[in-house]
Short mmCIF file of C-alpha atoms and ligand atoms in Angstrom, two decimals:
data_model
loop_
_atom_site.label_atom_id
_atom_site.label_comp_id
_atom_site.label_asym_id
_atom_site.label_seq_id
_atom_site.Cartn_x
_atom_site.Cartn_y
_atom_site.Cartn_z
CA MET A 1 -89.93 146.66 66.22
CA LYS A 2 -91.74 143.80 67.93
CA THR A 3 -92.64 144.16 71.61
CA ILE A 4 -93.62 141.44 74.05
CA GLU A 5 -94.89 142.34 77.51
CA VAL A 6 -94.17 139.88 80.32
CA LYS A 7 -96.53 140.22 83.28
CA THR A 8 -94.52 138.53 86.00
CA GLY A 9 -94.32 139.79 89.62
CA ARG A 10 -92.13 142.55 88.24
CA PRO A 11 -93.38 143.14 84.68
CA TYR A 12 -91.02 144.00 81.84
CA ASN A 13 -90.84 144.36 78.09
CA ILE A 14 -88.91 142.42 75.48
CA TYR A 15 -88.00 144.35 72.33
CA ILE A 16 -86.94 142.62 69.12
CA GLU A 17 -85.35 144.81 66.47
CA HIS A 18 -82.44 144.66 64.06
CA GLY A 19 -79.69 147.03 65.24
CA ILE A 20 -81.31 147.68 68.65
CA ILE A 21 -77.96 147.00 70.32
CA LYS A 22 -76.69 150.37 69.02
CA ASN A 23 -79.44 152.14 70.99
CA ALA A 24 -79.21 149.91 74.06
CA GLY A 25 -78.47 152.87 76.35
CA LYS A 26 -81.75 154.58 75.50
CA PHE A 27 -83.79 151.49 76.41
CA VAL A 28 -81.79 150.95 79.60
CA ARG A 29 -82.36 154.60 80.54
CA ASP A 30 -86.11 154.12 80.06
CA VAL A 31 -86.16 151.54 82.86
CA SER A 32 -83.42 152.84 85.14
CA LYS A 33 -82.28 156.00 86.94
CA ALA A 34 -78.93 154.36 87.69
CA VAL A 35 -75.72 156.38 87.84
CA ARG A 36 -73.52 153.37 87.02
CA ALA A 37 -73.92 150.45 84.64
CA VAL A 38 -71.72 147.33 84.61
CA ILE A 39 -71.52 145.43 81.32
CA ILE A 40 -70.93 141.72 81.88
CA SER A 41 -69.75 139.79 78.84
CA ASP A 42 -67.44 136.96 77.81
CA SER A 43 -64.24 136.85 75.78
CA ASN A 44 -66.08 135.87 72.56
CA VAL A 45 -68.82 138.50 72.62
CA ALA A 46 -67.09 141.46 74.28
CA PRO A 47 -64.63 142.15 71.41
CA ILE A 48 -67.53 142.38 68.92
CA TYR A 49 -70.30 144.19 70.80
CA ALA A 50 -69.14 145.60 74.15
CA ASP A 51 -67.90 148.95 72.78
CA ILE A 52 -71.15 149.53 70.89
CA VAL A 53 -73.21 148.96 74.04
CA GLU A 54 -70.83 150.92 76.25
CA ASN A 55 -70.90 153.97 73.96
CA SER A 56 -74.67 153.93 73.89
CA LEU A 57 -74.83 153.69 77.70
CA LYS A 58 -72.43 156.64 78.02
CA GLU A 59 -74.47 158.70 75.57
CA ASN A 60 -77.42 158.15 77.87
CA GLY A 61 -75.58 159.38 80.93
CA PHE A 62 -74.36 156.16 82.55
CA GLU A 63 -70.90 155.81 84.10
CA THR A 64 -69.78 152.45 82.74
CA SER A 65 -67.41 149.64 83.61
CA MET A 66 -66.91 146.24 82.08
CA PHE A 67 -66.43 142.76 83.49
CA VAL A 68 -65.26 140.23 80.90
CA PHE A 69 -64.75 136.55 81.72
CA GLU A 70 -63.30 133.75 79.62
CA ALA A 71 -66.00 132.19 77.44
CA GLY A 72 -67.27 128.68 78.22
CA GLU A 73 -69.69 126.71 80.36
CA GLU A 74 -66.75 125.76 82.63
CA ARG A 75 -66.69 129.39 83.84
CA LYS A 76 -70.31 129.21 84.99
CA ARG A 77 -69.15 128.81 88.56
CA LEU A 78 -69.45 130.54 91.93
CA ALA A 79 -65.78 131.56 91.58
CA THR A 80 -66.71 133.79 88.60
CA ILE A 81 -69.63 135.27 90.56
CA ALA A 82 -67.23 136.09 93.43
CA LYS A 83 -65.05 138.00 90.95
CA MET A 84 -68.12 139.92 89.74
CA TYR A 85 -68.94 140.94 93.34
CA GLU A 86 -65.36 142.24 93.73
CA HIS A 87 -65.75 144.24 90.53
CA PHE A 88 -69.06 145.70 91.77
CA PHE A 89 -67.45 146.69 95.08
CA GLU A 90 -64.40 148.24 93.40
CA HIS A 91 -66.66 150.26 91.10
CA SER A 92 -68.91 151.44 93.95
CA ILE A 93 -72.02 149.77 92.57
CA THR A 94 -75.03 150.58 94.74
CA ARG A 95 -78.54 149.20 94.97
CA THR A 96 -79.85 151.70 92.44
CA ASP A 97 -77.23 150.89 89.77
CA ILE A 98 -77.69 148.38 86.96
CA ILE A 99 -76.05 145.30 85.45
CA VAL A 100 -76.13 144.73 81.69
CA ALA A 101 -75.78 141.09 80.60
CA LEU A 102 -74.37 141.04 77.06
CA GLY A 103 -73.92 137.58 75.57
CA GLY A 104 -75.30 134.06 75.51
CA GLY A 105 -76.96 131.86 78.11
CA VAL A 106 -73.93 131.51 80.39
CA THR A 107 -73.49 135.28 80.55
CA GLY A 108 -77.19 135.97 81.16
CA ASP A 109 -77.52 133.29 83.83
CA MET A 110 -74.44 134.46 85.71
CA ALA A 111 -74.98 138.22 85.38
CA GLY A 112 -78.60 137.66 86.49
CA PHE A 113 -77.51 135.66 89.51
CA ALA A 114 -74.89 138.25 90.48
CA ALA A 115 -77.60 140.95 90.14
CA ALA A 116 -80.10 138.89 92.15
CA SER A 117 -77.71 138.39 95.03
CA TYR A 118 -75.43 141.46 95.25
CA LEU A 119 -76.74 143.79 97.98
CA ARG A 120 -79.77 141.43 98.04
CA GLY A 121 -80.73 142.36 94.52
CA ILE A 122 -80.04 145.08 91.96
CA ASP A 123 -81.56 145.77 88.55
CA PHE A 124 -80.35 144.04 85.42
CA VAL A 125 -80.92 144.04 81.69
CA GLN A 126 -80.58 141.16 79.25
CA ILE A 127 -79.01 141.70 75.81
CA PRO A 128 -78.90 138.11 74.52
CA THR A 129 -76.63 137.57 71.51
CA SER A 130 -77.01 133.81 70.85
CA LEU A 131 -80.05 132.07 69.39
CA LEU A 132 -80.44 129.94 72.53
CA SER A 133 -80.54 132.99 74.78
CA GLN A 134 -82.77 134.98 72.39
CA VAL A 135 -85.45 132.28 72.11
CA ASP A 136 -85.20 130.86 75.61
CA SER A 137 -82.84 131.65 78.45
CA SER A 138 -83.05 135.47 78.53
CA VAL A 139 -86.77 135.30 79.31
CA GLY A 140 -88.34 133.89 82.45
CA GLY A 141 -86.05 135.06 85.22
CA LYS A 142 -84.07 131.90 85.92
CA THR A 143 -80.51 132.78 86.89
CA GLY A 144 -77.73 130.69 88.34
CA VAL A 145 -74.47 128.79 88.14
CA ASP A 146 -73.31 125.18 87.90
CA LEU A 147 -71.80 123.16 90.72
CA PRO A 148 -69.15 120.49 90.06
CA THR A 149 -71.95 117.94 90.60
CA GLY A 150 -74.46 119.37 88.13
CA LYS A 151 -75.75 122.23 86.02
CA ASN A 152 -77.73 125.19 87.39
CA LEU A 153 -77.88 123.80 90.91
CA VAL A 154 -77.49 127.21 92.57
CA GLY A 155 -79.57 130.15 91.46
CA ALA A 156 -82.45 132.53 91.94
CA PHE A 157 -85.57 133.72 90.18
CA TRP A 158 -84.80 137.31 89.21
CA GLN A 159 -86.61 139.04 86.37
CA PRO A 160 -84.75 141.52 84.16
CA ASN A 161 -85.96 145.14 83.79
CA VAL A 162 -85.91 144.84 80.01
CA VAL A 163 -84.70 142.40 77.34
CA LEU A 164 -83.20 143.74 74.10
CA ILE A 165 -82.98 141.27 71.23
CA ASP A 166 -80.98 142.16 68.14
CA PRO A 167 -81.29 139.36 65.53
CA ASP A 168 -78.28 140.87 63.68
CA THR A 169 -76.02 139.43 66.38
CA LEU A 170 -76.81 135.95 65.07
CA ASP A 171 -74.77 136.75 61.94
CA THR A 172 -71.58 136.36 64.00
CA LEU A 173 -72.75 133.14 65.66
CA PRO A 174 -70.89 129.93 64.64
CA GLN A 175 -73.15 127.23 63.11
CA LYS A 176 -72.69 124.93 66.11
CA PHE A 177 -74.20 127.59 68.37
CA PHE A 178 -77.01 128.35 65.94
CA ASN A 179 -77.91 124.66 66.18
CA ASP A 180 -77.75 124.91 69.94
CA GLY A 181 -80.64 127.38 69.75
CA MET A 182 -82.49 125.35 67.13
CA GLY A 183 -82.83 122.49 69.63
CA GLU A 184 -84.95 124.77 71.84
CA VAL A 185 -86.81 126.23 68.84
CA ILE A 186 -87.89 122.75 67.72
CA LYS A 187 -88.88 122.03 71.33
CA TYR A 188 -91.27 125.01 71.29
CA GLY A 189 -92.85 123.71 68.10
CA CYS A 190 -93.27 120.25 69.61
CA ILE A 191 -94.90 121.38 72.86
CA ARG A 192 -97.07 124.30 71.77
CA SER A 193 -97.00 125.27 68.11
CA LYS A 194 -97.77 123.01 65.20
CA SER A 195 -97.66 126.07 62.92
CA LEU A 196 -94.09 126.90 64.03
CA PHE A 197 -93.05 123.27 63.49
CA GLU A 198 -94.56 123.25 60.00
CA ARG A 199 -92.89 126.54 59.07
CA LEU A 200 -89.55 125.05 60.12
CA GLU A 201 -90.29 122.13 57.82
CA ARG A 202 -91.31 124.34 54.89
CA GLU A 203 -88.92 127.25 55.16
CA ASN A 204 -85.36 127.96 56.17
CA ALA A 205 -85.08 129.03 59.82
CA LYS A 206 -82.52 131.74 59.06
CA ASP A 207 -84.94 133.42 56.62
CA ILE A 208 -87.71 133.69 59.20
CA ILE A 209 -85.62 134.16 62.31
CA ASP A 210 -87.51 137.25 63.59
CA ASP A 211 -90.80 135.34 63.53
CA ILE A 212 -89.17 132.34 65.20
CA ILE A 213 -87.78 134.44 68.05
CA TYR A 214 -91.15 136.19 68.51
CA GLU A 215 -93.10 132.93 68.52
CA CYS A 216 -90.79 131.07 70.93
CA ILE A 217 -90.70 133.95 73.40
CA SER A 218 -94.47 134.39 73.20
CA ILE A 219 -94.93 130.72 74.15
CA LYS A 220 -92.42 131.03 76.98
CA ARG A 221 -94.03 134.28 78.17
CA ASP A 222 -97.47 132.63 78.39
CA VAL A 223 -96.10 129.68 80.34
CA VAL A 224 -93.94 131.79 82.68
CA GLU A 225 -96.78 134.22 83.44
CA ASN A 226 -98.89 131.27 84.62
CA ASP A 227 -96.11 129.67 86.64
CA GLU A 228 -93.29 132.12 87.39
CA ARG A 229 -91.77 129.93 90.15
CA ASP A 230 -91.79 126.66 88.22
CA THR A 231 -94.18 124.66 90.39
CA GLY A 232 -96.53 123.45 87.65
CA GLU A 233 -97.09 124.22 83.98
CA ARG A 234 -93.59 125.58 83.47
CA ALA A 235 -92.38 121.97 83.49
CA ILE A 236 -93.56 121.62 79.88
CA LEU A 237 -90.59 123.77 78.81
CA ASN A 238 -88.54 120.82 79.94
CA PHE A 239 -89.60 118.60 77.02
CA GLY A 240 -86.48 116.73 75.87
CA HIS A 241 -84.52 118.09 78.82
CA THR A 242 -84.61 115.15 81.24
CA PHE A 243 -82.88 112.92 78.69
CA GLY A 244 -81.02 115.97 77.35
CA HIS A 245 -79.43 116.76 80.71
CA ALA A 246 -78.59 113.07 81.09
CA LEU A 247 -76.83 113.12 77.70
CA GLU A 248 -74.91 116.29 78.58
CA LYS A 249 -73.77 114.57 81.78
CA LEU A 250 -72.75 111.40 79.89
CA HIS A 251 -70.72 113.59 77.49
CA ASN A 252 -69.09 115.33 80.48
CA TYR A 253 -70.61 118.59 79.21
CA SER A 254 -68.36 118.77 76.17
CA GLY A 255 -68.74 117.78 72.54
CA ILE A 256 -72.53 118.16 72.61
CA THR A 257 -74.34 121.47 73.06
CA HIS A 258 -77.36 121.87 75.32
CA GLY A 259 -79.67 122.30 72.34
CA GLU A 260 -78.28 119.25 70.55
CA ALA A 261 -78.72 117.19 73.72
CA VAL A 262 -82.31 118.44 74.09
CA ALA A 263 -83.01 117.55 70.45
CA VAL A 264 -81.69 113.98 70.78
CA GLY A 265 -83.43 113.69 74.16
CA ALA A 266 -86.77 114.76 72.68
CA LEU A 267 -86.47 112.37 69.77
CA THR A 268 -85.33 109.40 71.91
CA LEU A 269 -88.23 109.93 74.32
CA THR A 270 -90.81 110.40 71.57
CA LYS A 271 -89.77 107.19 69.81
CA ILE A 272 -90.58 105.38 73.06
CA THR A 273 -93.91 107.15 73.72
CA GLU A 274 -94.91 106.52 70.10
CA GLU A 275 -94.24 102.81 70.55
CA LYS A 276 -96.41 102.90 73.64
CA ASN A 277 -99.21 104.65 71.68
CA ILE A 278 -98.98 107.74 73.89
CA THR A 279 -97.83 109.73 70.86
CA ALA A 280 -99.52 109.65 67.47
CA ASN A 281 -97.92 107.52 64.77
CA GLY A 282 -95.30 109.23 62.63
CA VAL A 283 -94.47 112.05 65.07
CA SER A 284 -90.96 110.86 65.90
CA GLU A 285 -90.26 110.51 62.16
CA LYS A 286 -91.33 114.15 61.68
CA ILE A 287 -89.03 115.30 64.48
CA SER A 288 -86.16 113.21 63.12
CA THR A 289 -86.59 114.65 59.60
CA LEU A 290 -86.64 118.20 60.95
CA LEU A 291 -83.52 117.64 63.05
CA LYS A 292 -81.70 116.28 60.01
CA LYS A 293 -82.78 119.29 57.95
CA TYR A 294 -81.02 121.56 60.45
CA ASN A 295 -77.93 119.31 60.74
CA MET A 296 -78.78 118.32 64.28
CA PRO A 297 -77.85 114.92 65.71
CA THR A 298 -80.63 112.30 65.82
CA GLU A 299 -78.73 109.49 67.48
CA THR A 300 -76.50 108.93 70.45
CA GLU A 301 -73.75 106.43 71.18
CA PHE A 302 -75.22 105.93 74.67
CA SER A 303 -77.76 103.21 75.37
CA LEU A 304 -81.21 103.90 76.76
CA THR A 305 -80.08 102.19 79.97
CA ASP A 306 -77.17 104.65 80.31
CA ILE A 307 -79.47 107.60 79.63
CA VAL A 308 -82.17 106.54 82.08
CA LYS A 309 -79.55 105.85 84.77
CA ALA A 310 -78.08 109.30 84.21
CA THR A 311 -81.45 110.96 84.89
CA LYS A 312 -80.97 110.02 88.53
CA GLY A 313 -80.46 113.14 90.61
CA ASP A 314 -82.12 115.32 87.95
CA LYS A 315 -83.03 118.58 89.63
CA LYS A 316 -86.60 118.26 88.33
CA SER A 317 -87.19 115.21 90.48
CA SER A 318 -89.50 115.88 93.37
CA GLY A 319 -89.57 113.51 96.28
CA LYS A 320 -89.97 110.04 94.88
CA SER A 321 -90.91 110.79 91.29
CA LEU A 322 -89.69 112.47 88.12
CA ASN A 323 -91.82 114.53 85.72
CA PHE A 324 -91.50 113.62 82.07
CA ILE A 325 -93.04 115.75 79.34
CA PHE A 326 -94.68 113.71 76.61
CA ILE A 327 -96.23 114.90 73.37
CA ARG A 328 -99.48 113.47 72.00
CA ASP A 329 -98.89 115.14 68.66
CA ILE A 330 -96.84 118.03 67.33
CA GLY A 331 -97.90 121.07 69.39
CA GLU A 332 -99.65 119.09 72.14
CA CYS A 333 -97.87 118.08 75.31
CA PHE A 334 -98.62 116.99 78.85
CA ILE A 335 -96.81 116.35 82.11
CA ASN A 336 -96.44 112.72 83.14
CA LYS A 337 -95.18 111.93 86.60
CA ILE A 338 -93.38 108.59 87.00
CA GLU A 339 -92.44 107.13 90.41
CA ASN A 340 -88.67 106.65 90.66
CA ASP A 341 -88.91 102.88 91.15
CA LYS A 342 -91.21 102.57 88.12
CA ILE A 343 -88.87 104.43 85.73
CA PRO A 344 -86.78 101.39 84.59
CA GLU A 345 -89.96 99.38 84.02
CA PHE A 346 -91.57 102.21 82.04
CA PHE A 347 -88.58 102.40 79.70
CA GLY A 348 -88.27 98.61 79.53
CA ILE A 349 -84.77 98.40 80.95
CA GLY A 350 -83.47 96.02 83.57
MG1 MG B 401 -82.93 124.43 77.87
#
């Protein structure tokens, strides 16, 4: 078993082990004296894993209940959170009880937000079952929901009590969703780890998935410990995301996954910074080759003008400027602030 300690305001451990899901109740019991545990999951994940987790929770003395919502980003709304609150009330959930998020990013973000806000905050546990959530979204304490006008616009910082990662759950993950996670994995290589990037080039990601998960989370842990509230260094995790979010918006949030959008966003941006000699020669070619190796998109039907226009209103904008993350070389990144009125000029669009 691999263990990663996260020293945020409320510290917690992340455990990575094959089959850990079967013993989830024991790990939850180690961090909680709760009487009741609510499993929150979606209609894709619940039929496969909910019983396993529920049985383990019962064996460890928890009274359990389950809240299952229909799978899909479209459900990541306040209306679903309101239904969770009703469930908590009906099942007499108190401040000392615990929420167990079992599923991908949407499940973790929503269960975390419900936990952060119900009774002004109750404990919660993350059991991420998708690659995206295992390498990225289950760690760092960002929780929230989408608004009709944009993704993740309402939320809270709320750290889990423990994160349990079972790489075996990836065996049931459709290829499209594996790729979704690979977009973030490649991002981690680009911003902080040349060695990870080179291993992805040399080997097959699925063969070294435990190491990949460990490495990505370790990078995220280091960044989050330095900047839990996202006021500085944490911005580097956003490499590829400013254009990525713009692409997701242009696609009306369907047909392209978050990770795919981040991948194309990172490549599109790096081609430009390479032309401007901000990035070393040949870096965008390396990223492009790696994306192709993992069957990720490298091009978009949208023009640079469309993409740049769609970055308007990005939630990472602060005042009159927008932070872009550039890479100098694989594994080396920096934050570059551009004034809003200079953005078209920087990207050479009219
Ligand atoms: Mg992301």
